[in-house]
Amino acid sequence: MTQPDTLRGIGESATLARIFPRLPASDYALVGPGDDSAVMSAPDGRFVVTTDMMIHGPDFRLAWSTPHDLGWKAAASNLADVAAMGATPTALVVAIAAPADSPVSLLEGIADGLRDACLALAPGCGVVGGDLSVSDTLTIAVTAFGDLATRGPVLRSGARVGDVVAVSGVLGAAAAGLRLLFERAVVDGRPDAAAAAALRGTDAALVAAQLAPSPPISDGVLAAVAGATAMLDLSDGLALDARRLAAASGVALALSSVAVGSREALDGGEDHSLLATFPPGTALPGGFRQIGTVVAGEGVLVDGLHYEKRGGWDPYEQWSGQAG
Amino acid sequence: MTQPDTLRGIGESATLARIFPRLPASDYALVGPGDDSAVMSAPDGRFVVTTDMMIHGPDFRLAWSTPHDLGWKAAASNLADVAAMGATPTALVVAIAAPADSPVSLLEGIADGLRDACLALAPGCGVVGGDLSVSDTLTIAVTAFGDLATRGPVLRSGARVGDVVAVSGVLGAAAAGLRLLFERAVVDGRPDAAAAAALRGTDAALVAAQLAPSPPISDGVLAAVAGATAMLDLSDGLALDARRLAAASGVALALSSVAVGSREALDGGEDHSLLATFPPGTALPGGFRQIGTVVAGEGVLVDGLHYEKRGGWDPYEQWSGQAG
């Protein structure tokens, strides 16, 4: 039986040669990968940029996530930050550090996931540069770019009293998926690949929401065009992120528990859905649905009562130190 | 005696609050850090982008590099990739993952190093976004941007027979510094902080070339304005990088050993100096000096003989697995 190729076995150049052809091209690249830098088109004289890193342990378990999931989620979470500005994603650069004894198929799978997420969520967006390195801790750092097409960026600070509060995308599904994985895919205290695979059969949508989310990327531009006054990407849960939008705008967000759904929808992170506010009377675009109203005051109210639960996740305070 | 604050002790928000004020602002930022994405000005409708990661172990030893060195080198190495396109660096985004029990001063020192490198090497360039996370392996991922001010990018592929081969910046100093550190700052098989500190006294220039290099960033734009036909940043040593430029341009680079200097200058990596080719008769700008000529053929010749030594450093094949 032959062993799979490892990164150490074939080296950096051969690894790059196997990854490159899998990566999607960007419609905005004037000079793509291969020189010291890429050169990107920025048609309206500005560009949007965001960066986010995924780390083995605090951010994912290799027993649960496939390499394809990792690439997909790394792309999707960054694309959502671009969408939340009201921009069209144009490109990614990707730095990956992996243990030298990793199979080459790990990086091939990550590349395939990056490609498939771009194709599915943001067609025209591609990978224009990157860096491969070695590390004891598998790490994926993505920086994403977007184009505003002459519109102003939709900031967190523009919500006004009387605006409609709306959300596009799932609420609480990523947290529910993570809860299921911890409940049913841990064996003898360790994340278990077979149990996670079984969960994908019985609870496909919730597991996918956690491991390979599909945020409503194109709804970011639709919201901007419809006149959204403020917007952000729900990475730390609706309650905490709504509080951020409220604080930045100097208002309060009054939400309806019926419209929001479950408690997990309020507190669960990593949905990467879009929270936006619109002037009253706006026909809500795309997948947006009303969940509340902007009122005077501060913080977040649910059914008229201040909602104080902290929510979110602090990597320094809360990571157990386990990987798996 | 009070213990220093750790990342776990004060958490993500308080850590961010201590880092933010240390970071330099970018003259090109329309929306800076704090929203889902930053918004950057791209005056000529394009932008240059590059990304590079530094990993504890293969890329640095904590016994040798101060936190300030790490931030400085992470900025400098990325700025050099922007300069090598003939662009002016405009901004960085920085993702840092560190162990939760790290002192907060580690991240403060990295932030100070990022700031001081931008101020010294590329005034006007600043940090417009980032991401903090936790990892067992200290990791710094920088993505850098640049502006071409209506000029074409200087690629690796434009060298023509008869062009002058020139370099700006030190050759071999970073490798000599690393050699000194391995020779004189390893005690009982481990990188030693006191010995490295002593070396900073006796061999300041070589140690700084390795731990906190100062590539000639502004010479990138000067080269482009002077009509450079090809350019790249010397990260893997002159011989290997010259071979890359030769291959991309379909020519050979004939170098003079006297002009190049030592063998370490040919083979030593991490100088981040700029190698460029200019049409014959060009008055060489800034710190550029001639080291050879572009001739027909392929590869690199030194004093007329093909130079075949591989050079460079493969992280997958060559990292020992040690950190320290």
Coordinates of C-alpha atoms in Angstrom, one line a residue, chain A residues 7-13 15 30-31 34-56 58-59 78 80-85 90 93-100 107 128-137 139-145 148 153-157 231-234 244 310 313-319 321, chain B residues 7-13 15 30-31 34-56 58-59 78 80-85 90 93-100 107 128-137 139-145 148 153-157 231-234 244 310 313-319 321:
Chain A
L7 CA 4.1 18.2 2.3
R8 CA 7.6 17.3 3.6
G9 CA 7.7 14.5 1.0
I10 CA 7.1 16.7 -2.1
G11 CA 8.2 20.1 -0.8
E12 CA 6.9 23.6 -1.3
S13 CA 7.2 24.0 -5.1
T15 CA 2.7 21.5 -3.4
L30 CA -4.9 42.5 -13.6
V31 CA -1.8 40.5 -12.5
G34 CA 3.2 34.4 -9.4
D35 CA 4.9 37.8 -9.0
D36 CA 5.9 39.6 -5.8
S37 CA 2.4 41.0 -5.5
A38 CA -0.9 40.8 -7.4
V39 CA -2.4 43.8 -9.1
M40 CA -6.1 44.3 -8.7
S41 CA -8.6 46.5 -10.6
A42 CA -10.5 48.9 -8.3
P43 CA -13.0 50.3 -10.7
D44 CA -14.4 53.0 -8.5
G45 CA -11.1 54.2 -7.0
R46 CA -11.7 52.5 -3.6
F47 CA -11.6 49.0 -2.3
V48 CA -13.0 47.2 0.7
V49 CA -10.7 44.9 2.8
T50 CA -11.1 42.5 5.7
T51 CA -9.0 39.8 7.2
D52 CA -9.9 36.7 9.4
M53 CA -7.8 33.8 10.5
M54 CA -9.0 30.2 11.3
I55 CA -6.9 28.2 13.8
H56 CA -6.9 24.5 14.5
P58 CA -10.2 27.3 18.8
D59 CA -11.8 27.6 15.4
N78 CA -14.5 36.7 5.0
A80 CA -19.6 38.0 4.6
D81 CA -17.5 40.8 6.0
V82 CA -17.2 42.3 2.5
A83 CA -20.9 41.8 1.9
A84 CA -21.7 43.6 5.2
M85 CA -20.2 46.8 3.8
T90 CA -13.7 40.6 -5.9
V93 CA -5.4 36.3 -0.7
V94 CA -4.8 33.2 1.4
A95 CA -1.9 32.2 3.7
I96 CA -1.9 28.7 4.9
A97 CA 0.5 27.1 7.5
A98 CA 0.3 23.4 8.0
P99 CA 2.3 20.7 9.7
A100 CA 5.0 19.3 7.4
L107 CA -4.2 21.6 1.1
V128 CA -5.1 36.3 -6.4
G129 CA -2.2 35.6 -4.1
G130 CA -1.1 33.6 -1.1
D131 CA 1.7 32.2 1.0
L132 CA 2.4 28.6 2.1
S133 CA 4.3 27.9 5.3
V134 CA 4.9 25.2 7.9
S135 CA 3.5 25.2 11.4
D136 CA 2.6 22.8 14.2
T137 CA -0.8 24.4 14.2
T139 CA -3.7 28.0 10.3
I140 CA -5.7 29.6 7.4
A141 CA -5.5 33.4 7.1
V142 CA -7.7 35.0 4.5
T143 CA -7.9 38.6 3.4
A144 CA -10.9 39.5 1.2
F145 CA -11.5 42.5 -1.1
L148 CA -18.5 49.4 -3.9
P153 CA -20.1 51.8 2.3
V154 CA -22.8 50.7 4.6
L155 CA -21.3 51.2 8.1
R156 CA -22.6 50.1 11.5
S157 CA -23.2 53.7 12.6
M231 CA -25.3 46.7 8.3
L232 CA -23.1 44.0 9.9
D233 CA -22.2 40.4 9.6
L234 CA -23.5 38.2 12.5
R244 CA -22.6 46.7 18.5
R310 CA -23.1 39.0 27.0
W313 CA -16.9 34.0 22.4
D314 CA -13.5 35.3 23.7
P315 CA -10.7 33.2 22.2
Y316 CA -8.3 34.1 25.0
E317 CA -10.6 33.5 27.9
Q318 CA -12.8 30.6 26.5
W319 CA -10.7 28.3 24.4
G321 CA -6.8 24.4 24.7
Chain B
L7 CA -4.1 37.7 27.0
R8 CA -6.3 35.2 28.9
G9 CA -6.3 37.5 31.9
I10 CA -7.7 40.6 30.2
G11 CA -9.5 39.0 27.2
E12 CA -9.9 40.1 23.6
S13 CA -11.6 43.4 24.0
T15 CA -6.2 43.5 24.4
L30 CA -11.4 56.1 4.0
V31 CA -12.9 53.9 6.7
G34 CA -13.7 49.0 13.6
D35 CA -16.3 48.0 11.1
D36 CA -16.7 44.7 9.2
S37 CA -14.2 45.9 6.6
A38 CA -12.0 48.9 6.0
V39 CA -12.4 51.0 3.0
M40 CA -9.3 52.1 1.2
S41 CA -8.7 54.8 -1.4
A42 CA -7.2 53.4 -4.7
P43 CA -6.5 56.6 -6.5
D44 CA -5.5 55.2 -9.9
G45 CA -8.2 52.5 -10.0
R46 CA -5.9 49.6 -9.2
F47 CA -4.1 48.3 -6.1
V48 CA -1.2 46.0 -5.5
V49 CA -1.6 43.3 -2.9
T50 CA 0.7 40.7 -1.3
T51 CA 0.5 38.4 1.8
D52 CA 3.2 36.8 3.9
M53 CA 3.0 34.9 7.2
M54 CA 5.6 34.5 10.0
I55 CA 5.4 31.4 12.2
H56 CA 7.1 30.8 15.5
P58 CA 10.4 28.1 11.1
D59 CA 10.5 31.9 10.8
N78 CA 5.6 42.6 3.1
A80 CA 9.4 44.9 0.1
D81 CA 7.0 42.8 -2.0
V82 CA 4.9 45.9 -2.6
A83 CA 8.0 48.0 -3.4
A84 CA 9.2 45.3 -5.9
M85 CA 6.2 46.0 -8.1
T90 CA -0.4 52.3 1.4
V93 CA -4.0 44.4 7.5
V94 CA -2.6 42.1 10.3
A95 CA -3.9 38.9 11.8
I96 CA -2.1 37.7 14.9
A97 CA -2.7 34.4 16.8
A98 CA -0.9 34.0 20.1
P99 CA -1.0 31.5 23.0
A100 CA -3.5 32.6 25.6
L107 CA 1.2 42.0 21.2
V128 CA -6.3 49.5 8.5
G129 CA -7.6 46.2 9.9
G130 CA -6.8 43.0 11.6
D131 CA -7.8 40.0 13.5
L132 CA -6.7 38.6 16.9
S133 CA -7.0 35.0 17.8
V134 CA -5.5 32.3 20.0
S135 CA -3.1 29.6 18.9
D136 CA -0.5 27.3 20.5
T137 CA 1.9 28.7 17.8
T139 CA 1.6 33.4 14.0
I140 CA 1.6 36.8 12.3
A141 CA -0.1 37.1 8.9
V142 CA 0.3 40.4 7.1
T143 CA -1.3 41.5 3.9
A144 CA 0.1 44.7 2.3
F145 CA -1.3 47.1 -0.3
L148 CA 1.0 52.4 -8.6
P153 CA 3.6 47.4 -12.4
V154 CA 7.2 46.3 -12.7
L155 CA 6.9 42.5 -13.2
R156 CA 9.6 39.8 -13.2
S157 CA 9.2 39.1 -16.8
M231 CA 12.2 43.8 -10.5
L232 CA 11.8 41.4 -7.5
D233 CA 12.4 41.3 -3.8
L234 CA 15.3 39.1 -2.7
R244 CA 13.4 33.3 -11.1
R310 CA 19.8 25.6 -5.5
W313 CA 14.7 27.4 2.0
D314 CA 11.9 24.9 1.8
P315 CA 9.7 25.2 5.0
Y316 CA 8.3 21.7 4.5
E317 CA 11.6 19.9 3.8
Q318 CA 14.0 22.0 5.9
W319 CA 12.4 23.1 9.1
G321 CA 10.6 21.3 14.0

